[in-house]
Amino acid sequence: MRTSSQLQDTSGPTVIAGLAEIADNYDGYIVDLWGVVHNGEHLFDAVLPCLRELKDQGKTVVFLSNAPRSSGVIVDQLSAFGLPRDLYADVITSGDATLEYLRRHDARTYHHIGCPEKDGSLLIGIGMNPASHISQADIIIASNFDNNRPTLDEYADDLEAALSRSIPMICANPDLMVYRGEVKVLCAATLAQEYEKRGGTVLYFGKPHSPVYNYLLHKYQAENWLAIGDALATDIEGANKAGLDSLLVLSGIHQNDERSHDGHEAKPKYVADKFTWL
């Protein structure tokens, strides 16, 4: 893993060891989950002491995740990882935003691309019938790569069939990839971007798109917010668009980048190796 000290230059973000160095500047923290708090298998070591310190100082912590499932499912997952509910104010997910949209949609049929055993909460109460083949659907709901089809090439025929009928795709997870443990796993946005390249129409929910930030900032009031994430394309770009300061941590998808803040329009204010207090 590249360390934050290797990313310091005179024009780049400020390198910090932990939140203790800047905590006095912020009252609220918008914190990503996967790659910051956990790796899909367990919490990172420094997370609980950091969250306890933020709580002791009266800070507001809201987890903002591109997880394509309801926030209740994520709360249960965090509890299973050993993260107490009293250490954060709320969880807001792209799945919540997607579900709200789908429940208002007038489509009669949908085709789901994802993992029903993990993302089933995304389909509850949407008032549509599942289509067994993508060409028979009114809309496509993309939440993840199917466990049985983990590579992009395996979806080529489906995407062409959908394009032939101009079926719109709803992307419930704008992340391109994550690390599950030490393994790189593709996410729904990789599929959605390929569909767009082929001429398809995609509607995205979650970071870096503005509605999810508008909702959070309206619901929770803080004088100054710091957005913390592991992805330039979602966490940092979203914070930039929302006018928020941001911290890029190198424990997630940029963990192997030599200079992960170079060559990207999204710029963090700070960089740290991980989400930690000291």
mmCIF file of C-alpha atoms in Angstrom:
data_model
loop_
_atom_site.group_PDB
_atom_site.id
_atom_site.type_symbol
_atom_site.label_atom_id
_atom_site.label_comp_id
_atom_site.label_asym_id
_atom_site.label_seq_id
_atom_site.Cartn_x
_atom_site.Cartn_y
_atom_site.Cartn_z
ATOM 1 C CA MET A 1 0.000 0.000 0.000
ATOM 2 C CA ARG A 2 1.210 3.505 -0.815
ATOM 3 C CA THR A 3 1.364 5.747 2.239
ATOM 4 C CA SER A 4 0.082 9.291 2.534
ATOM 5 C CA SER A 5 3.607 10.631 2.992
ATOM 6 C CA GLN A 6 4.347 9.578 -0.581
ATOM 7 C CA LEU A 7 1.520 11.785 -1.838
ATOM 8 C CA GLN A 8 2.635 15.078 -0.302
ATOM 9 C CA ASP A 9 3.610 17.897 -2.650
ATOM 10 C CA THR A 10 3.348 21.681 -2.521
ATOM 11 C CA SER A 11 0.208 21.850 -4.668
ATOM 12 C CA GLY A 12 -1.560 18.729 -3.459
ATOM 13 C CA PRO A 13 -3.705 17.905 -0.454
ATOM 14 C CA THR A 14 -2.481 18.214 3.107
ATOM 15 C CA VAL A 15 -1.245 14.927 4.511
ATOM 16 C CA ILE A 16 -2.509 14.117 8.012
ATOM 17 C CA ALA A 17 -1.863 11.205 10.335
ATOM 18 C CA GLY A 18 -5.369 11.242 11.819
ATOM 19 C CA LEU A 19 -8.512 13.267 12.478
ATOM 20 C CA ALA A 20 -7.096 14.632 15.728
ATOM 21 C CA GLU A 21 -5.131 17.142 13.648
ATOM 22 C CA ILE A 22 -8.226 18.722 12.051
ATOM 23 C CA ALA A 23 -11.204 17.725 14.224
ATOM 24 C CA ASP A 24 -11.598 21.201 15.726
ATOM 25 C CA ASN A 25 -12.450 22.511 12.240
ATOM 26 C CA TYR A 26 -15.514 20.301 11.717
ATOM 27 C CA ASP A 27 -18.770 19.557 13.512
ATOM 28 C CA GLY A 28 -20.112 16.946 11.106
ATOM 29 C CA TYR A 29 -18.537 13.990 9.335
ATOM 30 C CA ILE A 30 -19.942 12.294 6.231
ATOM 31 C CA VAL A 31 -18.169 8.944 6.224
ATOM 32 C CA ASP A 32 -18.052 6.300 3.517
ATOM 33 C CA LEU A 33 -18.214 2.687 4.677
ATOM 34 C CA TRP A 34 -16.593 0.183 2.332
ATOM 35 C CA GLY A 35 -12.871 0.960 2.113
ATOM 36 C CA VAL A 36 -12.992 3.415 5.024
ATOM 37 C CA VAL A 37 -14.762 1.689 7.918
ATOM 38 C CA HIS A 38 -14.572 -1.922 6.716
ATOM 39 C CA ASN A 39 -13.359 -4.065 3.817
ATOM 40 C CA GLY A 40 -16.500 -6.129 3.374
ATOM 41 C CA GLU A 41 -15.262 -8.719 5.863
ATOM 42 C CA HIS A 42 -14.345 -6.839 9.054
ATOM 43 C CA LEU A 43 -13.841 -3.370 10.535
ATOM 44 C CA PHE A 44 -10.457 -1.737 10.140
ATOM 45 C CA ASP A 45 -8.530 -1.668 13.420
ATOM 46 C CA ALA A 46 -8.567 2.083 14.097
ATOM 47 C CA VAL A 47 -12.252 2.676 13.354
ATOM 48 C CA LEU A 48 -13.887 2.111 16.754
ATOM 49 C CA PRO A 49 -11.456 4.300 18.757
ATOM 50 C CA CYS A 50 -11.855 7.048 16.157
ATOM 51 C CA LEU A 51 -15.654 6.955 16.245
ATOM 52 C CA ARG A 52 -15.660 6.922 20.050
ATOM 53 C CA GLU A 53 -13.453 10.011 20.096
ATOM 54 C CA LEU A 54 -15.757 11.800 17.654
ATOM 55 C CA LYS A 55 -18.760 10.906 19.796
ATOM 56 C CA ASP A 56 -17.035 12.114 22.973
ATOM 57 C CA GLN A 57 -16.405 15.445 21.259
ATOM 58 C CA GLY A 58 -20.060 15.795 20.263
ATOM 59 C CA LYS A 59 -19.493 15.418 16.529
ATOM 60 C CA THR A 60 -22.243 14.269 14.144
ATOM 61 C CA VAL A 61 -21.264 11.186 12.129
ATOM 62 C CA VAL A 62 -23.435 10.089 9.191
ATOM 63 C CA PHE A 63 -22.438 7.116 7.067
ATOM 64 C CA LEU A 64 -23.120 7.745 3.382
ATOM 65 C CA SER A 65 -22.778 4.581 1.338
ATOM 66 C CA ASN A 66 -23.240 3.521 -2.266
ATOM 67 C CA ALA A 67 -24.506 0.169 -1.014
ATOM 68 C CA PRO A 68 -27.395 -0.962 -3.265
ATOM 69 C CA ARG A 69 -29.583 -2.053 -0.378
ATOM 70 C CA SER A 70 -31.664 -0.429 2.333
ATOM 71 C CA SER A 71 -29.981 1.354 5.215
ATOM 72 C CA GLY A 72 -31.531 -1.099 7.694
ATOM 73 C CA VAL A 73 -29.595 -3.924 6.089
ATOM 74 C CA ILE A 74 -26.377 -1.918 6.430
ATOM 75 C CA VAL A 75 -27.069 -1.126 10.091
ATOM 76 C CA ASP A 76 -27.430 -4.857 10.735
ATOM 77 C CA GLN A 77 -24.187 -5.529 8.866
ATOM 78 C CA LEU A 78 -22.310 -2.928 10.907
ATOM 79 C CA SER A 79 -23.680 -4.406 14.120
ATOM 80 C CA ALA A 80 -22.515 -7.850 12.994
ATOM 81 C CA PHE A 81 -19.059 -6.351 12.428
ATOM 82 C CA GLY A 82 -19.111 -5.098 16.033
ATOM 83 C CA LEU A 83 -19.847 -1.416 15.417
ATOM 84 C CA PRO A 84 -22.243 -0.093 18.110
ATOM 85 C CA ARG A 85 -25.290 1.816 16.892
ATOM 86 C CA ASP A 86 -24.695 4.694 19.291
ATOM 87 C CA LEU A 87 -21.451 5.702 17.543
ATOM 88 C CA TYR A 88 -23.200 7.250 14.524
ATOM 89 C CA ALA A 89 -26.309 9.274 13.795
ATOM 90 C CA ASP A 90 -27.534 7.561 10.648
ATOM 91 C CA VAL A 91 -26.823 5.467 7.571
ATOM 92 C CA ILE A 92 -27.947 6.787 4.188
ATOM 93 C CA THR A 93 -27.516 4.544 1.141
ATOM 94 C CA SER A 94 -27.862 4.742 -2.616
ATOM 95 C CA GLY A 95 -30.203 1.784 -2.169
ATOM 96 C CA ASP A 96 -32.586 3.955 -0.135
ATOM 97 C CA ALA A 97 -32.624 6.612 -2.864
ATOM 98 C CA THR A 98 -33.110 3.997 -5.585
ATOM 99 C CA LEU A 99 -35.939 2.285 -3.720
ATOM 100 C CA GLU A 100 -37.771 5.581 -3.230
ATOM 101 C CA TYR A 101 -37.512 6.254 -6.965
ATOM 102 C CA LEU A 102 -38.621 2.755 -7.986
ATOM 103 C CA ARG A 103 -41.693 2.899 -5.771
ATOM 104 C CA ARG A 104 -42.832 5.981 -7.715
ATOM 105 C CA HIS A 105 -41.971 4.559 -11.135
ATOM 106 C CA ASP A 106 -44.775 3.474 -13.484
ATOM 107 C CA ALA A 107 -42.862 0.567 -15.066
ATOM 108 C CA ARG A 108 -44.681 -2.763 -14.963
ATOM 109 C CA THR A 109 -41.703 -5.120 -15.294
ATOM 110 C CA TYR A 110 -38.039 -5.046 -14.307
ATOM 111 C CA HIS A 111 -34.951 -7.157 -14.858
ATOM 112 C CA HIS A 112 -32.531 -7.260 -11.935
ATOM 113 C CA ILE A 113 -28.789 -7.611 -12.436
ATOM 114 C CA GLY A 114 -27.167 -8.297 -9.096
ATOM 115 C CA CYS A 115 -27.214 -10.598 -6.098
ATOM 116 C CA PRO A 116 -30.792 -11.181 -4.907
ATOM 117 C CA GLU A 117 -29.569 -12.752 -1.666
ATOM 118 C CA LYS A 118 -27.749 -9.496 -0.780
ATOM 119 C CA ASP A 119 -29.745 -6.834 -2.621
ATOM 120 C CA GLY A 120 -33.282 -8.146 -2.176
ATOM 121 C CA SER A 121 -34.263 -5.169 -0.014
ATOM 122 C CA LEU A 122 -33.881 -3.016 -3.136
ATOM 123 C CA LEU A 123 -36.922 -4.695 -4.722
ATOM 124 C CA ILE A 124 -39.380 -4.694 -1.815
ATOM 125 C CA GLY A 125 -42.647 -2.921 -2.492
ATOM 126 C CA ILE A 126 -41.729 -1.498 -5.910
ATOM 127 C CA GLY A 127 -44.974 -2.702 -7.487
ATOM 128 C CA MET A 128 -43.362 -4.339 -10.521
ATOM 129 C CA ASN A 129 -43.093 -7.883 -11.763
ATOM 130 C CA PRO A 130 -39.712 -9.452 -12.525
ATOM 131 C CA ALA A 131 -38.926 -10.243 -16.168
ATOM 132 C CA SER A 132 -37.094 -13.500 -16.722
ATOM 133 C CA HIS A 133 -35.210 -12.086 -19.710
ATOM 134 C CA ILE A 134 -33.799 -8.595 -19.996
ATOM 135 C CA SER A 135 -35.505 -7.966 -23.362
ATOM 136 C CA GLN A 136 -38.922 -8.381 -21.701
ATOM 137 C CA ALA A 137 -38.377 -5.688 -19.065
ATOM 138 C CA ASP A 138 -39.489 -2.068 -18.943
ATOM 139 C CA ILE A 139 -36.438 -1.134 -16.875
ATOM 140 C CA ILE A 140 -33.166 -2.703 -15.743
ATOM 141 C CA ILE A 141 -32.170 -2.462 -12.082
ATOM 142 C CA ALA A 142 -28.412 -2.917 -11.697
ATOM 143 C CA SER A 143 -27.137 -3.345 -8.148
ATOM 144 C CA ASN A 144 -24.083 -5.599 -8.501
ATOM 145 C CA PHE A 145 -22.433 -8.119 -10.750
ATOM 146 C CA ASP A 146 -24.078 -11.525 -10.444
ATOM 147 C CA ASN A 147 -21.860 -13.892 -8.451
ATOM 148 C CA ASN A 148 -22.127 -16.369 -11.320
ATOM 149 C CA ARG A 149 -21.132 -13.730 -13.888
ATOM 150 C CA PRO A 150 -18.331 -11.675 -12.352
ATOM 151 C CA THR A 151 -16.815 -10.216 -15.567
ATOM 152 C CA LEU A 152 -18.086 -7.539 -17.932
ATOM 153 C CA ASP A 153 -17.810 -9.676 -21.083
ATOM 154 C CA GLU A 154 -20.474 -12.033 -19.764
ATOM 155 C CA TYR A 155 -23.125 -9.281 -20.063
ATOM 156 C CA ALA A 156 -22.488 -8.291 -23.694
ATOM 157 C CA ASP A 157 -25.489 -10.167 -25.122
ATOM 158 C CA ASP A 158 -27.824 -8.888 -22.427
ATOM 159 C CA LEU A 159 -26.765 -5.291 -22.988
ATOM 160 C CA GLU A 160 -27.270 -5.575 -26.734
ATOM 161 C CA ALA A 161 -30.718 -7.086 -26.190
ATOM 162 C CA ALA A 162 -31.615 -4.182 -23.887
ATOM 163 C CA LEU A 163 -30.257 -1.633 -26.380
ATOM 164 C CA SER A 164 -32.435 -3.064 -29.134
ATOM 165 C CA ARG A 165 -35.482 -1.949 -27.116
ATOM 166 C CA SER A 166 -33.916 1.193 -25.594
ATOM 167 C CA ILE A 167 -34.548 -0.085 -22.062
ATOM 168 C CA PRO A 168 -33.298 2.370 -19.420
ATOM 169 C CA MET A 169 -30.988 1.154 -16.664
ATOM 170 C CA ILE A 170 -31.232 2.227 -13.026
ATOM 171 C CA CYS A 171 -27.805 2.022 -11.358
ATOM 172 C CA ALA A 172 -28.191 1.547 -7.615
ATOM 173 C CA ASN A 173 -24.443 1.491 -6.930
ATOM 174 C CA PRO A 174 -22.297 4.187 -8.618
ATOM 175 C CA ASP A 175 -19.054 2.534 -7.434
ATOM 176 C CA LEU A 176 -16.867 1.019 -10.137
ATOM 177 C CA MET A 177 -15.127 -1.481 -7.859
ATOM 178 C CA VAL A 178 -14.246 -2.318 -4.264
ATOM 179 C CA TYR A 179 -11.831 -4.570 -2.447
ATOM 180 C CA ARG A 180 -13.542 -7.432 -0.629
ATOM 181 C CA GLY A 181 -10.727 -8.376 1.684
ATOM 182 C CA GLU A 182 -7.764 -8.460 -0.708
ATOM 183 C CA VAL A 183 -9.844 -9.261 -3.816
ATOM 184 C CA LYS A 184 -10.915 -6.601 -6.318
ATOM 185 C CA VAL A 185 -14.634 -6.878 -7.128
ATOM 186 C CA LEU A 186 -16.470 -5.001 -9.887
ATOM 187 C CA CYS A 187 -19.550 -2.960 -8.977
ATOM 188 C CA ALA A 188 -22.669 -1.925 -10.855
ATOM 189 C CA ALA A 189 -21.293 1.346 -12.230
ATOM 190 C CA THR A 190 -18.805 -0.627 -14.340
ATOM 191 C CA LEU A 191 -21.771 -2.305 -16.018
ATOM 192 C CA ALA A 192 -23.694 0.970 -16.263
ATOM 193 C CA GLN A 193 -20.808 2.812 -17.893
ATOM 194 C CA GLU A 194 -20.452 0.044 -20.469
ATOM 195 C CA TYR A 195 -24.174 0.327 -21.231
ATOM 196 C CA GLU A 196 -23.781 4.085 -21.718
ATOM 197 C CA LYS A 197 -20.803 3.557 -24.033
ATOM 198 C CA ARG A 198 -22.982 1.322 -26.188
ATOM 199 C CA GLY A 199 -25.669 4.022 -26.355
ATOM 200 C CA GLY A 200 -27.880 3.059 -23.432
ATOM 201 C CA THR A 201 -29.592 5.390 -20.963
ATOM 202 C CA VAL A 202 -28.570 5.157 -17.290
ATOM 203 C CA LEU A 203 -29.914 6.902 -14.195
ATOM 204 C CA TYR A 204 -27.533 6.829 -11.211
ATOM 205 C CA PHE A 205 -28.357 7.074 -7.498
ATOM 206 C CA GLY A 206 -25.809 7.838 -4.774
ATOM 207 C CA LYS A 207 -22.413 9.512 -4.695
ATOM 208 C CA PRO A 208 -21.186 11.659 -6.419
ATOM 209 C CA HIS A 209 -24.628 12.871 -7.485
ATOM 210 C CA SER A 210 -26.106 15.891 -5.723
ATOM 211 C CA PRO A 211 -29.533 14.647 -4.487
ATOM 212 C CA VAL A 212 -28.109 12.338 -1.825
ATOM 213 C CA TYR A 213 -25.977 15.172 -0.416
ATOM 214 C CA ASN A 214 -28.887 17.610 -0.503
ATOM 215 C CA TYR A 215 -30.993 15.122 1.444
ATOM 216 C CA LEU A 216 -28.302 14.535 4.061
ATOM 217 C CA LEU A 217 -27.424 18.205 4.555
ATOM 218 C CA HIS A 218 -31.101 19.096 4.896
ATOM 219 C CA LYS A 219 -31.738 16.363 7.455
ATOM 220 C CA TYR A 220 -28.654 16.977 9.591
ATOM 221 C CA GLN A 221 -27.395 20.392 10.537
ATOM 222 C CA ALA A 222 -23.728 21.104 11.213
ATOM 223 C CA GLU A 223 -21.662 24.268 10.963
ATOM 224 C CA ASN A 224 -18.875 22.598 9.014
ATOM 225 C CA TRP A 225 -18.811 19.165 7.345
ATOM 226 C CA LEU A 226 -15.910 16.945 6.355
ATOM 227 C CA ALA A 227 -16.578 14.176 3.818
ATOM 228 C CA ILE A 228 -14.343 11.118 4.195
ATOM 229 C CA GLY A 229 -13.989 8.431 1.548
ATOM 230 C CA ASP A 230 -11.667 6.139 -0.346
ATOM 231 C CA ALA A 231 -12.739 6.955 -3.920
ATOM 232 C CA LEU A 232 -11.935 10.052 -5.930
ATOM 233 C CA ALA A 233 -14.691 9.424 -8.489
ATOM 234 C CA THR A 234 -17.504 9.160 -5.934
ATOM 235 C CA ASP A 235 -16.603 10.355 -2.414
ATOM 236 C CA ILE A 236 -14.263 13.193 -3.311
ATOM 237 C CA GLU A 237 -15.994 14.334 -6.480
ATOM 238 C CA GLY A 238 -19.312 14.316 -4.642
ATOM 239 C CA ALA A 239 -17.863 16.395 -1.816
ATOM 240 C CA ASN A 240 -16.341 18.839 -4.307
ATOM 241 C CA LYS A 241 -19.703 19.298 -6.042
ATOM 242 C CA ALA A 242 -21.437 19.821 -2.689
ATOM 243 C CA GLY A 243 -18.876 22.427 -1.636
ATOM 244 C CA LEU A 244 -17.551 20.303 1.236
ATOM 245 C CA ASP A 245 -14.012 19.723 2.458
ATOM 246 C CA SER A 246 -12.907 16.149 1.974
ATOM 247 C CA LEU A 247 -10.404 13.584 3.204
ATOM 248 C CA LEU A 248 -9.186 10.776 0.944
ATOM 249 C CA VAL A 249 -8.104 7.667 2.837
ATOM 250 C CA LEU A 250 -5.835 5.121 1.162
ATOM 251 C CA SER A 251 -7.277 1.985 2.732
ATOM 252 C CA GLY A 252 -9.705 1.316 -0.127
ATOM 253 C CA ILE A 253 -9.677 1.405 -3.912
ATOM 254 C CA HIS A 254 -6.676 3.742 -4.220
ATOM 255 C CA GLN A 255 -4.521 1.682 -1.878
ATOM 256 C CA ASN A 256 -2.143 0.634 -4.649
ATOM 257 C CA ASP A 257 -2.012 3.929 -6.579
ATOM 258 C CA GLU A 258 1.347 5.645 -6.736
ATOM 259 C CA ARG A 259 -0.185 9.137 -6.693
ATOM 260 C CA SER A 260 -3.890 8.684 -6.329
ATOM 261 C CA HIS A 261 -4.753 12.399 -6.365
ATOM 262 C CA ASP A 262 -3.009 13.069 -9.685
ATOM 263 C CA GLY A 263 -4.773 12.993 -13.043
ATOM 264 C CA HIS A 264 -8.271 13.406 -11.598
ATOM 265 C CA GLU A 265 -10.416 16.518 -11.479
ATOM 266 C CA ALA A 266 -11.701 15.673 -7.990
ATOM 267 C CA LYS A 267 -9.280 16.960 -5.367
ATOM 268 C CA PRO A 268 -9.342 16.180 -1.633
ATOM 269 C CA LYS A 269 -8.323 18.772 0.939
ATOM 270 C CA TYR A 270 -6.581 16.097 3.022
ATOM 271 C CA VAL A 271 -5.056 12.642 2.526
ATOM 272 C CA ALA A 272 -4.469 9.991 5.209
ATOM 273 C CA ASP A 273 -3.474 6.367 5.202
ATOM 274 C CA LYS A 274 -6.659 5.330 6.985
ATOM 275 C CA PHE A 275 -9.659 6.458 9.028
ATOM 276 C CA THR A 276 -8.063 6.967 12.410
ATOM 277 C CA TRP A 277 -7.892 9.473 15.247
ATOM 278 C CA LEU A 278 -4.121 9.533 15.778
#
